[in-house]
Short mmCIF file of C-alpha atoms in Angstrom, two decimals:
data_model
loop_
_atom_site.label_atom_id
_atom_site.label_comp_id
_atom_site.label_asym_id
_atom_site.label_seq_id
_atom_site.Cartn_x
_atom_site.Cartn_y
_atom_site.Cartn_z
CA UNK G 1 1.59 -115.78 -252.12
CA UNK G 2 -0.76 -115.77 -249.16
CA UNK G 3 -2.52 -112.70 -247.91
CA UNK G 4 -4.09 -112.62 -244.43
CA UNK G 5 -6.65 -109.96 -243.61
CA UNK G 6 -9.02 -109.25 -240.77
CA UNK G 7 -12.55 -108.32 -241.80
CA UNK G 8 -13.47 -104.83 -240.57
CA UNK G 9 -17.15 -103.97 -240.81
CA UNK G 10 -20.34 -105.83 -241.56
CA UNK G 11 -20.84 -105.37 -245.29
CA UNK G 12 -20.03 -109.02 -246.02
CA UNK G 13 -22.42 -110.53 -243.51
CA UNK G 14 -23.53 -113.28 -243.28
CA UNK G 15 -20.64 -114.86 -245.24
CA UNK G 16 -17.94 -112.99 -243.29
CA UNK G 17 -18.23 -111.67 -239.76
CA UNK G 18 -16.49 -108.52 -238.54
CA UNK G 19 -13.17 -109.49 -236.89
CA UNK G 20 -12.87 -112.74 -238.77
CA UNK G 21 -9.55 -113.52 -240.42
CA UNK G 22 -9.56 -114.52 -244.05
CA UNK G 23 -6.90 -116.21 -246.14
CA UNK G 24 -6.46 -115.05 -249.69
CA UNK G 25 -4.23 -116.10 -252.54
CA UNK G 26 -2.38 -113.14 -253.91
CA UNK G 27 -3.53 -112.14 -257.37
CA UNK G 28 -0.82 -112.62 -259.95
CA UNK G 29 -2.81 -112.57 -263.13
CA UNK G 30 -3.97 -109.14 -264.13
CA UNK G 31 -6.87 -110.45 -266.11
CA UNK G 32 -10.30 -111.29 -264.84
CA UNK G 33 -12.50 -114.09 -266.07
CA UNK G 34 -16.27 -114.43 -266.05
CA UNK G 35 -15.77 -117.43 -263.78
CA UNK G 36 -14.66 -115.03 -261.06
CA UNK G 37 -18.20 -113.78 -260.61
CA UNK G 38 -19.25 -114.76 -257.10
CA UNK G 39 -15.72 -114.83 -255.71
CA UNK G 40 -14.83 -112.83 -252.63
CA UNK G 41 -11.84 -110.63 -253.33
CA UNK G 42 -9.60 -108.22 -251.49
CA UNK G 43 -9.25 -105.09 -253.53
CA UNK G 44 -7.12 -101.99 -253.16
CA UNK G 45 -9.29 -98.93 -253.41
CA UNK G 46 -8.84 -95.39 -252.18
CA UNK G 47 -5.75 -96.34 -250.20
CA UNK G 48 -7.51 -99.12 -248.31
CA UNK G 49 -7.81 -102.86 -248.63
CA UNK G 50 -11.48 -103.68 -249.00
CA UNK G 51 -13.24 -106.99 -249.12
CA UNK G 52 -16.23 -107.48 -251.41
CA UNK G 53 -17.76 -109.99 -253.76
CA UNK G 54 -17.36 -109.84 -257.54
CA UNK G 55 -20.82 -109.37 -259.02
CA UNK G 56 -19.94 -108.67 -262.66
CA UNK G 57 -16.92 -108.94 -264.91
CA UNK G 58 -16.52 -106.94 -268.09
CA UNK G 59 -13.28 -106.99 -270.10
CA UNK G 60 -10.61 -106.17 -267.57
CA UNK G 61 -12.87 -104.54 -265.02
CA UNK G 62 -14.89 -105.82 -262.12
CA UNK G 63 -17.99 -104.66 -260.29
CA UNK G 64 -17.89 -105.54 -256.61
CA UNK G 65 -20.75 -105.48 -254.12
CA UNK G 66 -21.04 -106.32 -250.42
CA UNK G 67 -23.21 -109.28 -249.44
CA UNK G 68 -25.07 -106.99 -247.05
CA UNK G 69 -26.00 -104.28 -249.57
CA UNK G 70 -27.81 -102.00 -247.13
CA UNK G 71 -24.59 -101.67 -245.16
CA UNK G 72 -21.99 -101.61 -247.87
CA UNK G 73 -20.14 -99.01 -249.87
CA UNK G 74 -19.03 -100.65 -253.08
CA UNK G 75 -19.09 -100.43 -256.89
CA UNK G 76 -22.64 -99.17 -256.71
CA UNK G 77 -21.05 -96.01 -255.28
CA UNK G 78 -17.46 -95.97 -256.54
CA UNK G 79 -18.01 -97.71 -259.88
CA UNK G 80 -16.17 -100.39 -261.81
CA UNK G 81 -12.61 -101.19 -260.78
CA UNK G 82 -9.69 -102.26 -262.92
CA UNK G 83 -8.72 -105.90 -262.55
CA UNK G 84 -5.35 -104.67 -261.29
CA UNK G 85 -7.01 -103.46 -258.10
CA UNK G 86 -7.56 -107.06 -257.01
CA UNK G 87 -4.98 -107.93 -254.34
CA UNK G 88 -6.18 -111.40 -253.56
CA UNK G 89 -8.88 -113.98 -253.91
CA UNK G 90 -10.33 -115.28 -250.65
CA UNK G 91 -9.95 -119.04 -250.34
CA UNK G 92 -10.72 -119.45 -246.66
CA UNK G 93 -13.32 -119.46 -245.32
CA UNK G 94 -14.50 -121.16 -248.47
CA UNK G 95 -16.72 -118.62 -250.21
CA UNK G 96 -20.39 -119.58 -250.08
CA UNK C 1 -7.92 -131.11 -240.00
CA UNK C 2 -6.67 -128.38 -242.28
CA UNK C 3 -9.72 -126.34 -241.40
CA UNK C 4 -9.02 -126.81 -237.66
CA UNK C 5 -5.43 -125.70 -238.12
CA UNK C 6 -6.50 -122.67 -240.09
CA UNK C 7 -9.12 -121.89 -237.45
CA UNK C 8 -6.46 -121.92 -234.71
CA UNK C 9 -4.22 -119.81 -236.87
CA UNK C 10 -7.05 -117.41 -237.38
CA UNK C 11 -7.54 -116.96 -233.62
CA UNK C 12 -3.83 -116.48 -233.01
CA UNK C 13 -3.37 -113.94 -235.74
CA UNK C 14 -6.65 -112.09 -235.37
CA UNK C 15 -5.07 -109.13 -233.65
CA UNK C 16 -1.94 -109.03 -235.78
CA UNK C 17 -3.53 -109.15 -239.18
CA UNK C 18 -4.17 -105.98 -241.16
CA UNK C 19 -7.78 -105.12 -241.87
CA UNK C 20 -9.67 -105.42 -245.13
CA UNK C 21 -12.67 -103.16 -244.98
CA UNK C 22 -16.11 -104.62 -245.42
CA UNK C 23 -17.41 -101.23 -244.72
CA UNK C 24 -19.98 -98.58 -245.21
CA UNK C 25 -18.58 -95.06 -245.55
CA UNK C 26 -19.39 -92.23 -243.22
CA UNK C 27 -22.94 -90.92 -243.53
CA UNK C 28 -23.31 -88.51 -246.45
CA UNK C 29 -24.55 -85.69 -244.22
CA UNK C 30 -27.46 -84.85 -246.50
CA UNK C 31 -30.60 -84.42 -244.40
CA UNK C 32 -33.92 -82.84 -245.25
CA UNK C 33 -37.39 -83.29 -243.78
CA UNK C 34 -38.71 -82.82 -247.34
CA UNK C 35 -37.93 -86.50 -247.85
CA UNK C 36 -40.45 -87.50 -245.18
CA UNK C 37 -42.94 -84.92 -246.43
CA UNK C 38 -42.98 -86.26 -249.98
CA UNK C 39 -43.81 -89.74 -248.71
CA UNK C 40 -46.49 -88.27 -246.43
CA UNK C 41 -47.99 -86.44 -249.42
CA UNK C 42 -48.32 -89.81 -251.16
CA UNK C 43 -50.08 -91.21 -248.09
CA UNK C 44 -52.45 -88.24 -248.05
CA UNK C 45 -53.21 -88.37 -251.78
CA UNK C 46 -53.87 -92.10 -251.69
CA UNK C 47 -56.35 -91.53 -248.87
CA UNK C 48 -58.13 -88.88 -250.93
CA UNK C 49 -58.31 -91.11 -254.00
CA UNK C 50 -59.20 -94.32 -252.23
CA UNK C 51 -62.97 -93.84 -252.15
CA UNK C 52 -63.11 -93.20 -255.90
CA UNK C 53 -61.38 -96.46 -256.79
CA UNK C 54 -63.82 -98.92 -258.38
CA UNK C 55 -61.87 -102.13 -258.47
CA UNK C 56 -61.02 -104.16 -255.45
CA UNK C 57 -57.51 -104.74 -256.84
CA UNK C 58 -56.88 -101.00 -257.06
CA UNK C 59 -58.09 -100.47 -253.51
CA UNK C 60 -55.95 -103.30 -252.27
CA UNK C 61 -52.95 -101.86 -254.04
CA UNK C 62 -53.65 -98.36 -252.74
CA UNK C 63 -53.67 -99.64 -249.16
CA UNK C 64 -50.49 -101.60 -249.75
CA UNK C 65 -48.63 -98.59 -251.18
CA UNK C 66 -49.99 -96.32 -248.45
CA UNK C 67 -48.54 -98.66 -245.82
CA UNK C 68 -45.16 -98.67 -247.53
CA UNK C 69 -45.10 -94.87 -247.79
CA UNK C 70 -46.13 -94.48 -244.16
CA UNK C 71 -43.22 -96.72 -243.18
CA UNK C 72 -40.85 -94.58 -245.26
CA UNK C 73 -42.12 -91.50 -243.41
CA UNK C 74 -41.12 -93.16 -240.14
CA UNK C 75 -37.76 -94.21 -241.55
CA UNK C 76 -36.86 -90.72 -242.80
CA UNK C 77 -37.91 -89.11 -239.53
CA UNK C 78 -35.94 -91.60 -237.49
CA UNK C 79 -32.84 -90.85 -239.56
CA UNK C 80 -33.26 -87.15 -238.85
CA UNK C 81 -33.86 -87.89 -235.19
CA UNK C 82 -30.94 -90.23 -234.62
CA UNK C 83 -28.39 -88.90 -237.13
CA UNK C 84 -29.09 -85.23 -237.75
CA UNK C 85 -30.38 -83.74 -234.51
CA UNK C 86 -27.67 -83.14 -231.90
CA UNK C 87 -27.84 -82.54 -228.13
CA UNK C 88 -27.48 -78.77 -228.65
CA UNK C 89 -30.55 -78.81 -230.92
CA UNK C 90 -32.48 -80.56 -228.18
CA UNK C 91 -31.44 -77.88 -225.67
CA UNK C 92 -33.01 -75.22 -227.83
CA UNK C 93 -35.99 -77.35 -228.84
CA UNK C 94 -36.83 -79.49 -225.82
CA UNK C 95 -40.12 -80.58 -227.44
CA UNK C 96 -38.22 -82.45 -230.16
CA UNK C 97 -38.35 -85.97 -228.69
CA UNK C 98 -42.06 -85.70 -228.00
CA UNK C 99 -42.67 -84.24 -231.46
CA UNK C 100 -40.85 -87.08 -233.24
CA UNK C 101 -42.75 -89.55 -231.11
CA UNK C 102 -46.09 -87.96 -232.03
CA UNK C 103 -45.35 -87.68 -235.75
CA UNK C 104 -44.09 -91.26 -236.11
CA UNK C 105 -47.15 -92.39 -234.11
CA UNK C 106 -49.27 -90.46 -236.58
CA UNK C 107 -47.54 -92.24 -239.48
CA UNK C 108 -48.61 -95.48 -237.81
CA UNK C 109 -52.15 -94.15 -237.39
CA UNK C 110 -52.26 -93.43 -241.13
CA UNK C 111 -51.80 -97.12 -241.84
CA UNK C 112 -55.00 -97.97 -240.02
CA UNK C 113 -57.26 -95.62 -241.90
CA UNK C 114 -58.03 -94.08 -245.28
CA UNK C 115 -59.35 -90.88 -243.70
CA UNK C 116 -57.56 -87.95 -245.41
CA UNK C 117 -57.87 -85.90 -242.21
CA UNK C 118 -55.36 -88.28 -240.58
CA UNK C 119 -53.01 -87.79 -243.53
CA UNK C 120 -53.31 -84.03 -243.14
CA UNK C 121 -52.42 -84.32 -239.44
CA UNK C 122 -49.30 -86.21 -240.48
CA UNK C 123 -48.31 -83.46 -242.93
CA UNK C 124 -48.89 -80.77 -240.28
CA UNK C 125 -46.70 -82.60 -237.77
CA UNK C 126 -43.93 -83.06 -240.36
CA UNK C 127 -44.11 -79.30 -240.97
CA UNK C 128 -43.46 -78.80 -237.26
CA UNK C 129 -40.36 -80.98 -237.55
CA UNK C 130 -39.35 -79.02 -240.65
CA UNK C 131 -39.68 -75.77 -238.67
CA UNK C 132 -37.33 -77.10 -235.96
CA UNK C 133 -34.96 -78.33 -238.67
CA UNK C 134 -34.96 -74.91 -240.37
CA UNK C 135 -34.28 -73.22 -237.01
CA UNK C 136 -31.21 -75.41 -236.44
CA UNK C 137 -29.89 -74.48 -239.89
CA UNK C 138 -30.15 -70.76 -239.11
CA UNK C 139 -28.38 -71.08 -235.77
#
């Protein structure tokens, strides 16, 4: 239900600081909605949990980007991700 | 109240909680002084064309772009300096620090002038860096 993760790295600055703990609601639905654009999500990619912000939604795929684009590896590099790669939606701290 | 509780929880669990990576991958490892040289060529060409520009807007724009390109020259050289060159390269090429200092200084000098001779000096200095770079690739 609840997913706790510690932010590693600075790609989500200034919204999330490295070392900060975030609380996420586990994703149950396997569909994405346009209203999810702007949400911070924990995704499973390449064997790692990563934390990024949803920048675009298309059908059942998402495009995620770090808030600090100069210091982020994200969909600009690894492409669109299936909605199923979302592990959780960050609810605390409240996404800006 | 809820926020305070969560904040305390966050401090307590900080070290126990698994990471989610807000990361930037390892550097790609692609380095080439040609990147700096192309920007320096733009600086040099703009200097050569500047005098022939009739309109004030074009001259203004030329200066603006020249400044940007000169900054990119610095940026590319700094990346080579801090990320590519290793202590063993410096042992074989002890002039490297001074060379990078002089060439990035020259990139700064190119912002202050539209004299193509200054742009040519920049290109020549980048070629010296390129020679050191090529030598490290052969080693």
